[in-house]
Amino acid sequence: MVNHVEIGIIGGSGLYSLLDDADEVEVETPYGPPSDKIALGRIGGRSVAFVPRHGRDHVHPPHRIPYRANLWALRSLGVRQVLAPNAVGSLRPELGPGTLVVPDQLVDRTSGRVQTYYDTGCAVHVSFADPYCPQGRAIAVAKAVEAGWDTVDGGTLVVIEGPRFSTRAESRWFSAAGWSIVGMTGHPEAVLARELALCYTALSLVTDHDAGVEAGEGVTHEEVLAFFAANVERMRTLVGSVAEALPAERDCVCGSALDGVKLPFDLP
C-alpha cells in the first residue's frame, strides 16, 4: 500500500477527474470499497490522491456514498489534509450562482446515514464545534479571492438527506434559521474526517438559488450538473492552487482531535 500521499481531494458533482497524469489504485477498507479507484498524482510539488465522491459515472446518490470507505482509504494512503469541492444551492438572494462559499459551520438534516467509525467497542467523542480546518479555510479564501472568485468567507452549510431537493417550505425554513447554503454530501464527510484527525476544507460552489429563495419551478439535477460543468476547469484550477498552498506541517487543532482518546482499533 502506498503510504506517502499528502493531500486528499474528494470531487463533487461534475468533478469526476482532476489529475491529468495519474496512477490508479484500488484500496480495500474495513467499510468496503471507496466510491471509485483512487487516482494518485502530483499538483505542483505536492502528492495528491483524488476520489470522485459519486464515482466517475455518478453512480452513488448522496445517501449511498461510501463516506467511511472514502475517508479511510485516503488516510491509509497517508493523507492528512482533505479538500472537498461540492455543488450547493443558495439560501440567500445575495449568494447567486457562481459564488464560492467556504463554510465555517454545518447543520446536519440527514437521516439514517452512518456518521461514525466508533459505533462498537467503546464510546469515542470528538469535538466538532468548528467542523472545518481553520488553516485550510484561510488558504482557500485567499486563493479564491486571488483568482477572482466572488468569495464568501464563512457561512453555514445545511446538509439534507436527498436525493430529492427541498420543498419551498423547507428551503424557507433553512433560510429563516440563518443558514447560507444547502447541499447533500457535506455530512457525514466532515465529521468522519474529524474522527480520523484529518483536516477538512469544503469549497462550495453555488449553482442555483434553492426553491424557497426565488420564484420558478425549482432546481433540477440537470441544471446543477450543467452549471458545475461550465465551471469545472475553474474549480480544478482553484483546487490545485489551494492544494499547493496547504502547509507541509500541520499546526491546527484538527490533528489533535483524538489526543487522549482511547480508540477501539488502530487507525491506518
CSV table of C-alpha atoms in Angstrom, one decimal:
chain,number,residue,atom,x,y,z
A,1,MET,CA,0.0,0.0,0.0
A,2,VAL,CA,1.3,3.5,-0.9
A,3,ASN,CA,1.8,5.5,2.3
A,4,HIS,CA,3.1,8.9,1.3
A,5,VAL,CA,0.3,10.9,-0.2
A,6,GLU,CA,0.0,14.4,1.4
A,7,ILE,CA,-3.4,15.7,0.3
A,8,GLY,CA,-6.7,14.1,-0.5
A,9,ILE,CA,-9.3,15.7,-2.8
A,10,ILE,CA,-12.9,14.4,-2.9
A,11,GLY,CA,-14.6,15.6,-6.1
A,12,GLY,CA,-18.2,16.6,-6.1
A,13,SER,CA,-20.9,16.6,-8.8
A,14,GLY,CA,-19.3,17.3,-12.1
A,15,LEU,CA,-15.8,17.0,-10.9
A,16,TYR,CA,-15.1,13.3,-11.7
A,17,SER,CA,-11.4,13.7,-12.6
A,18,LEU,CA,-8.6,16.1,-11.5
A,19,LEU,CA,-5.2,14.8,-12.3
A,20,ASP,CA,-4.0,14.7,-15.9
A,21,ASP,CA,-1.2,12.2,-15.3
A,22,ALA,CA,-2.2,9.8,-12.6
A,23,ASP,CA,-1.9,6.2,-11.5
A,24,GLU,CA,-5.0,4.5,-10.2
A,25,VAL,CA,-5.1,2.2,-7.2
A,26,GLU,CA,-7.8,0.1,-5.6
A,27,VAL,CA,-7.9,0.5,-1.9
A,28,GLU,CA,-9.5,-2.0,0.5
A,29,THR,CA,-11.0,-0.7,3.7
A,30,PRO,CA,-13.0,-2.3,6.6
A,31,TYR,CA,-16.0,-0.4,5.2
A,32,GLY,CA,-15.9,-1.8,1.7
A,33,PRO,CA,-14.5,-0.1,-1.4
A,34,PRO,CA,-14.4,3.6,-1.9
A,35,SER,CA,-16.6,5.4,-4.5
A,36,ASP,CA,-14.1,4.6,-7.2
A,37,LYS,CA,-10.5,3.8,-7.9
A,38,ILE,CA,-8.3,6.5,-6.3
A,39,ALA,CA,-6.1,8.5,-8.6
A,40,LEU,CA,-2.6,9.3,-7.4
A,41,GLY,CA,-0.5,12.1,-8.9
A,42,ARG,CA,1.1,15.5,-8.2
A,43,ILE,CA,-0.1,19.0,-8.2
A,44,GLY,CA,3.0,21.2,-8.3
A,45,GLY,CA,5.3,19.7,-5.7
A,46,ARG,CA,2.5,18.1,-3.7
A,47,SER,CA,1.5,14.4,-3.8
A,48,VAL,CA,-2.3,14.1,-4.2
A,49,ALA,CA,-5.0,11.4,-4.0
A,50,PHE,CA,-8.3,12.1,-5.8
A,51,VAL,CA,-11.6,10.2,-5.4
A,52,PRO,CA,-14.8,11.2,-7.2
A,53,ARG,CA,-17.4,11.3,-4.4
A,54,HIS,CA,-20.2,9.9,-6.6
A,55,GLY,CA,-18.0,7.7,-8.8
A,56,ARG,CA,-16.9,8.6,-12.3
A,57,ASP,CA,-20.2,7.7,-13.7
A,58,HIS,CA,-22.2,9.4,-10.9
A,59,VAL,CA,-23.5,6.0,-9.7
A,60,HIS,CA,-23.6,6.8,-6.0
A,61,PRO,CA,-26.6,9.0,-4.9
A,62,PRO,CA,-25.8,11.2,-1.9
A,63,HIS,CA,-27.4,8.9,0.7
A,64,ARG,CA,-25.5,5.9,-0.6
A,65,ILE,CA,-22.0,7.3,-1.0
A,66,PRO,CA,-19.5,5.1,0.9
A,67,TYR,CA,-18.3,8.0,3.1
A,68,ARG,CA,-16.5,5.9,5.6
A,69,ALA,CA,-14.6,4.0,3.0
A,70,ASN,CA,-13.6,7.1,1.1
A,71,LEU,CA,-12.1,8.9,4.2
A,72,TRP,CA,-10.5,5.7,5.5
A,73,ALA,CA,-8.9,4.9,2.1
A,74,LEU,CA,-7.4,8.4,1.9
A,75,ARG,CA,-5.9,8.2,5.4
A,76,SER,CA,-4.5,4.8,4.6
A,77,LEU,CA,-2.6,6.4,1.7
A,78,GLY,CA,-1.0,8.9,4.1
A,79,VAL,CA,-3.4,11.8,3.5
A,80,ARG,CA,-3.8,14.2,6.5
A,81,GLN,CA,-5.4,17.1,4.7
A,82,VAL,CA,-8.6,16.9,2.6
A,83,LEU,CA,-10.2,19.4,0.2
A,84,ALA,CA,-13.8,18.8,-0.6
A,85,PRO,CA,-15.3,20.8,-3.5
A,86,ASN,CA,-19.1,20.4,-3.8
A,87,ALA,CA,-22.2,21.9,-5.5
A,88,VAL,CA,-24.7,23.7,-3.3
A,89,GLY,CA,-27.9,25.7,-3.5
A,90,SER,CA,-28.1,29.2,-2.1
A,91,LEU,CA,-30.4,30.1,0.7
A,92,ARG,CA,-29.8,33.8,0.4
A,93,PRO,CA,-30.7,36.1,-2.5
A,94,GLU,CA,-27.3,37.8,-2.4
A,95,LEU,CA,-25.4,34.5,-2.9
A,96,GLY,CA,-26.0,33.9,-6.6
A,97,PRO,CA,-24.8,31.2,-8.9
A,98,GLY,CA,-21.0,31.3,-9.3
A,99,THR,CA,-20.4,32.4,-5.7
A,100,LEU,CA,-17.8,30.3,-3.9
A,101,VAL,CA,-18.7,29.8,-0.2
A,102,VAL,CA,-16.0,28.5,2.2
A,103,PRO,CA,-18.3,27.5,5.0
A,104,ASP,CA,-17.3,27.6,8.7
A,105,GLN,CA,-20.3,25.8,10.1
A,106,LEU,CA,-22.5,22.8,9.3
A,107,VAL,CA,-26.0,21.7,10.2
A,108,ASP,CA,-27.0,18.0,9.8
A,109,ARG,CA,-30.5,17.4,8.5
A,110,THR,CA,-29.8,13.9,7.1
A,111,SER,CA,-31.3,10.7,8.5
A,112,GLY,CA,-30.1,7.2,8.5
A,113,ARG,CA,-26.5,7.8,7.4
A,114,VAL,CA,-23.8,6.1,9.4
A,115,GLN,CA,-21.8,9.0,10.7
A,116,THR,CA,-19.1,7.5,12.9
A,117,TYR,CA,-16.3,4.9,12.9
A,118,TYR,CA,-16.7,4.3,16.6
A,119,ASP,CA,-20.1,2.6,16.9
A,120,THR,CA,-18.8,-0.5,18.7
A,121,GLY,CA,-16.1,-1.3,21.2
A,122,CYS,CA,-16.1,1.9,23.2
A,123,ALA,CA,-17.6,5.4,23.2
A,124,VAL,CA,-15.4,8.0,21.3
A,125,HIS,CA,-16.5,11.6,21.4
A,126,VAL,CA,-14.7,14.2,19.2
A,127,SER,CA,-15.0,17.9,19.3
A,128,PHE,CA,-17.0,19.2,16.3
A,129,ALA,CA,-17.8,22.8,17.4
A,130,ASP,CA,-15.9,24.1,14.4
A,131,PRO,CA,-16.3,21.4,11.6
A,132,TYR,CA,-13.7,22.8,9.2
A,133,CYS,CA,-9.9,23.2,9.3
A,134,PRO,CA,-9.1,26.9,10.1
A,135,GLN,CA,-5.8,26.8,8.2
A,136,GLY,CA,-7.4,25.2,5.1
A,137,ARG,CA,-10.3,27.7,5.2
A,138,ALA,CA,-8.0,30.7,5.3
A,139,ILE,CA,-5.9,29.4,2.4
A,140,ALA,CA,-8.9,28.5,0.3
A,141,VAL,CA,-10.4,32.0,0.8
A,142,ALA,CA,-7.2,33.7,0.0
A,143,LYS,CA,-6.6,31.7,-3.2
A,144,ALA,CA,-10.2,32.1,-4.3
A,145,VAL,CA,-10.0,35.9,-3.9
A,146,GLU,CA,-6.7,36.0,-5.7
A,147,ALA,CA,-8.2,34.1,-8.6
A,148,GLY,CA,-11.1,36.5,-8.9
A,149,TRP,CA,-13.9,34.4,-7.5
A,150,ASP,CA,-16.9,36.0,-5.8
A,151,THR,CA,-15.9,34.6,-2.5
A,152,VAL,CA,-17.7,34.3,0.9
A,153,ASP,CA,-15.6,33.7,3.9
A,154,GLY,CA,-17.8,31.7,6.3
A,155,GLY,CA,-21.4,30.6,6.4
A,156,THR,CA,-23.5,27.6,7.4
A,157,LEU,CA,-24.0,24.6,5.1
A,158,VAL,CA,-27.1,22.6,5.9
A,159,VAL,CA,-26.9,19.1,4.6
A,160,ILE,CA,-30.1,17.3,3.6
A,161,GLU,CA,-30.7,13.6,3.1
A,162,GLY,CA,-31.6,13.8,-0.6
A,163,PRO,CA,-31.7,12.6,-3.2
A,164,ARG,CA,-34.7,14.9,-3.6
A,165,PHE,CA,-34.3,18.6,-3.4
A,166,SER,CA,-36.0,20.7,-0.7
A,167,THR,CA,-39.6,21.8,-0.7
A,168,ARG,CA,-40.2,25.5,-0.8
A,169,ALA,CA,-41.3,25.3,2.9
A,170,GLU,CA,-38.1,23.5,3.9
A,171,SER,CA,-36.0,26.0,1.9
A,172,ARG,CA,-37.7,29.0,3.6
A,173,TRP,CA,-37.2,27.3,7.0
A,174,PHE,CA,-33.5,26.9,6.4
A,175,SER,CA,-33.2,30.4,5.2
A,176,ALA,CA,-35.1,31.8,8.2
A,177,ALA,CA,-32.7,29.9,10.5
A,178,GLY,CA,-29.9,32.0,9.1
A,179,TRP,CA,-28.2,29.3,7.1
A,180,SER,CA,-26.4,30.1,3.9
A,181,ILE,CA,-26.2,27.2,1.5
A,182,VAL,CA,-27.8,23.7,1.2
A,183,GLY,CA,-26.2,20.5,-0.1
A,184,MET,CA,-26.5,16.7,0.2
A,185,THR,CA,-22.9,15.5,0.7
A,186,GLY,CA,-21.1,17.6,3.3
A,187,HIS,CA,-22.2,15.3,6.1
A,188,PRO,CA,-21.1,12.8,7.4
A,189,GLU,CA,-17.9,13.5,5.3
A,190,ALA,CA,-16.7,16.3,7.6
A,191,VAL,CA,-17.3,14.5,10.9
A,192,LEU,CA,-15.7,11.3,9.6
A,193,ALA,CA,-12.6,13.4,8.7
A,194,ARG,CA,-12.5,14.8,12.2
A,195,GLU,CA,-12.8,11.2,13.7
A,196,LEU,CA,-9.7,10.3,11.7
A,197,ALA,CA,-7.9,13.6,12.8
A,198,LEU,CA,-7.8,14.8,9.2
A,199,CYS,CA,-8.0,18.5,8.2
A,200,TYR,CA,-11.2,19.0,6.1
A,201,THR,CA,-12.0,22.1,4.0
A,202,ALA,CA,-15.1,22.5,1.9
A,203,LEU,CA,-15.2,24.6,-1.3
A,204,SER,CA,-18.9,25.1,-2.0
A,205,LEU,CA,-19.9,26.4,-5.5
A,206,VAL,CA,-23.3,27.9,-5.6
A,207,THR,CA,-25.1,26.5,-8.7
A,208,ASP,CA,-28.6,27.9,-8.1
A,209,HIS,CA,-31.0,29.5,-5.7
A,210,ASP,CA,-32.9,27.0,-3.7
A,211,ALA,CA,-36.6,26.5,-4.2
A,212,GLY,CA,-37.8,28.9,-1.4
A,213,VAL,CA,-35.5,31.8,-2.3
A,214,GLU,CA,-36.9,32.9,-5.7
A,215,ALA,CA,-39.9,32.1,-7.9
A,216,GLY,CA,-39.8,29.5,-10.5
A,217,GLU,CA,-40.1,25.8,-11.0
A,218,GLY,CA,-37.3,24.9,-8.6
A,219,VAL,CA,-33.9,23.5,-9.3
A,220,THR,CA,-33.3,20.3,-11.3
A,221,HIS,CA,-30.4,17.9,-11.2
A,222,GLU,CA,-29.6,18.6,-14.9
A,223,GLU,CA,-29.3,22.3,-14.2
A,224,VAL,CA,-26.9,21.7,-11.3
A,225,LEU,CA,-24.7,19.5,-13.3
A,226,ALA,CA,-24.7,21.8,-16.3
A,227,PHE,CA,-23.7,24.8,-14.2
A,228,PHE,CA,-20.9,22.9,-12.4
A,229,ALA,CA,-19.7,21.5,-15.7
A,230,ALA,CA,-19.4,25.1,-17.1
A,231,ASN,CA,-17.2,26.0,-14.1
A,232,VAL,CA,-15.3,22.7,-13.7
A,233,GLU,CA,-12.0,23.9,-15.2
A,234,ARG,CA,-12.1,27.0,-13.0
A,235,MET,CA,-12.7,24.8,-10.0
A,236,ARG,CA,-9.9,22.4,-10.9
A,237,THR,CA,-7.5,25.3,-11.1
A,238,LEU,CA,-8.7,26.6,-7.7
A,239,VAL,CA,-8.4,23.2,-6.0
A,240,GLY,CA,-4.9,22.9,-7.4
A,241,SER,CA,-3.8,26.2,-6.1
A,242,VAL,CA,-5.2,25.6,-2.7
A,243,ALA,CA,-3.6,22.1,-2.6
A,244,GLU,CA,-0.2,23.6,-3.4
A,245,ALA,CA,-0.6,26.2,-0.7
A,246,LEU,CA,-1.5,23.9,2.2
A,247,PRO,CA,1.2,23.7,4.8
A,248,ALA,CA,3.6,20.8,4.8
A,249,GLU,CA,3.4,20.5,8.6
A,250,ARG,CA,0.1,21.0,10.3
A,251,ASP,CA,-0.2,23.1,13.4
A,252,CYS,CA,-4.0,23.4,13.5
A,253,VAL,CA,-6.4,21.7,16.0
A,254,CYS,CA,-7.5,19.0,13.6
A,255,GLY,CA,-4.5,16.8,14.0
A,256,SER,CA,-5.0,16.6,17.8
A,257,ALA,CA,-8.7,15.7,17.6
A,258,LEU,CA,-8.0,12.2,19.0
A,259,ASP,CA,-5.4,13.2,21.6
A,260,GLY,CA,-6.1,11.4,24.9
A,261,VAL,CA,-8.9,9.3,23.4
A,262,LYS,CA,-8.8,5.5,23.7
A,263,LEU,CA,-9.7,4.1,20.4
A,264,PRO,CA,-11.2,0.6,19.8
A,265,PHE,CA,-8.9,-0.1,16.9
A,266,ASP,CA,-5.7,1.2,15.3
A,267,LEU,CA,-6.1,3.8,12.6
A,268,PRO,CA,-4.2,3.3,9.3
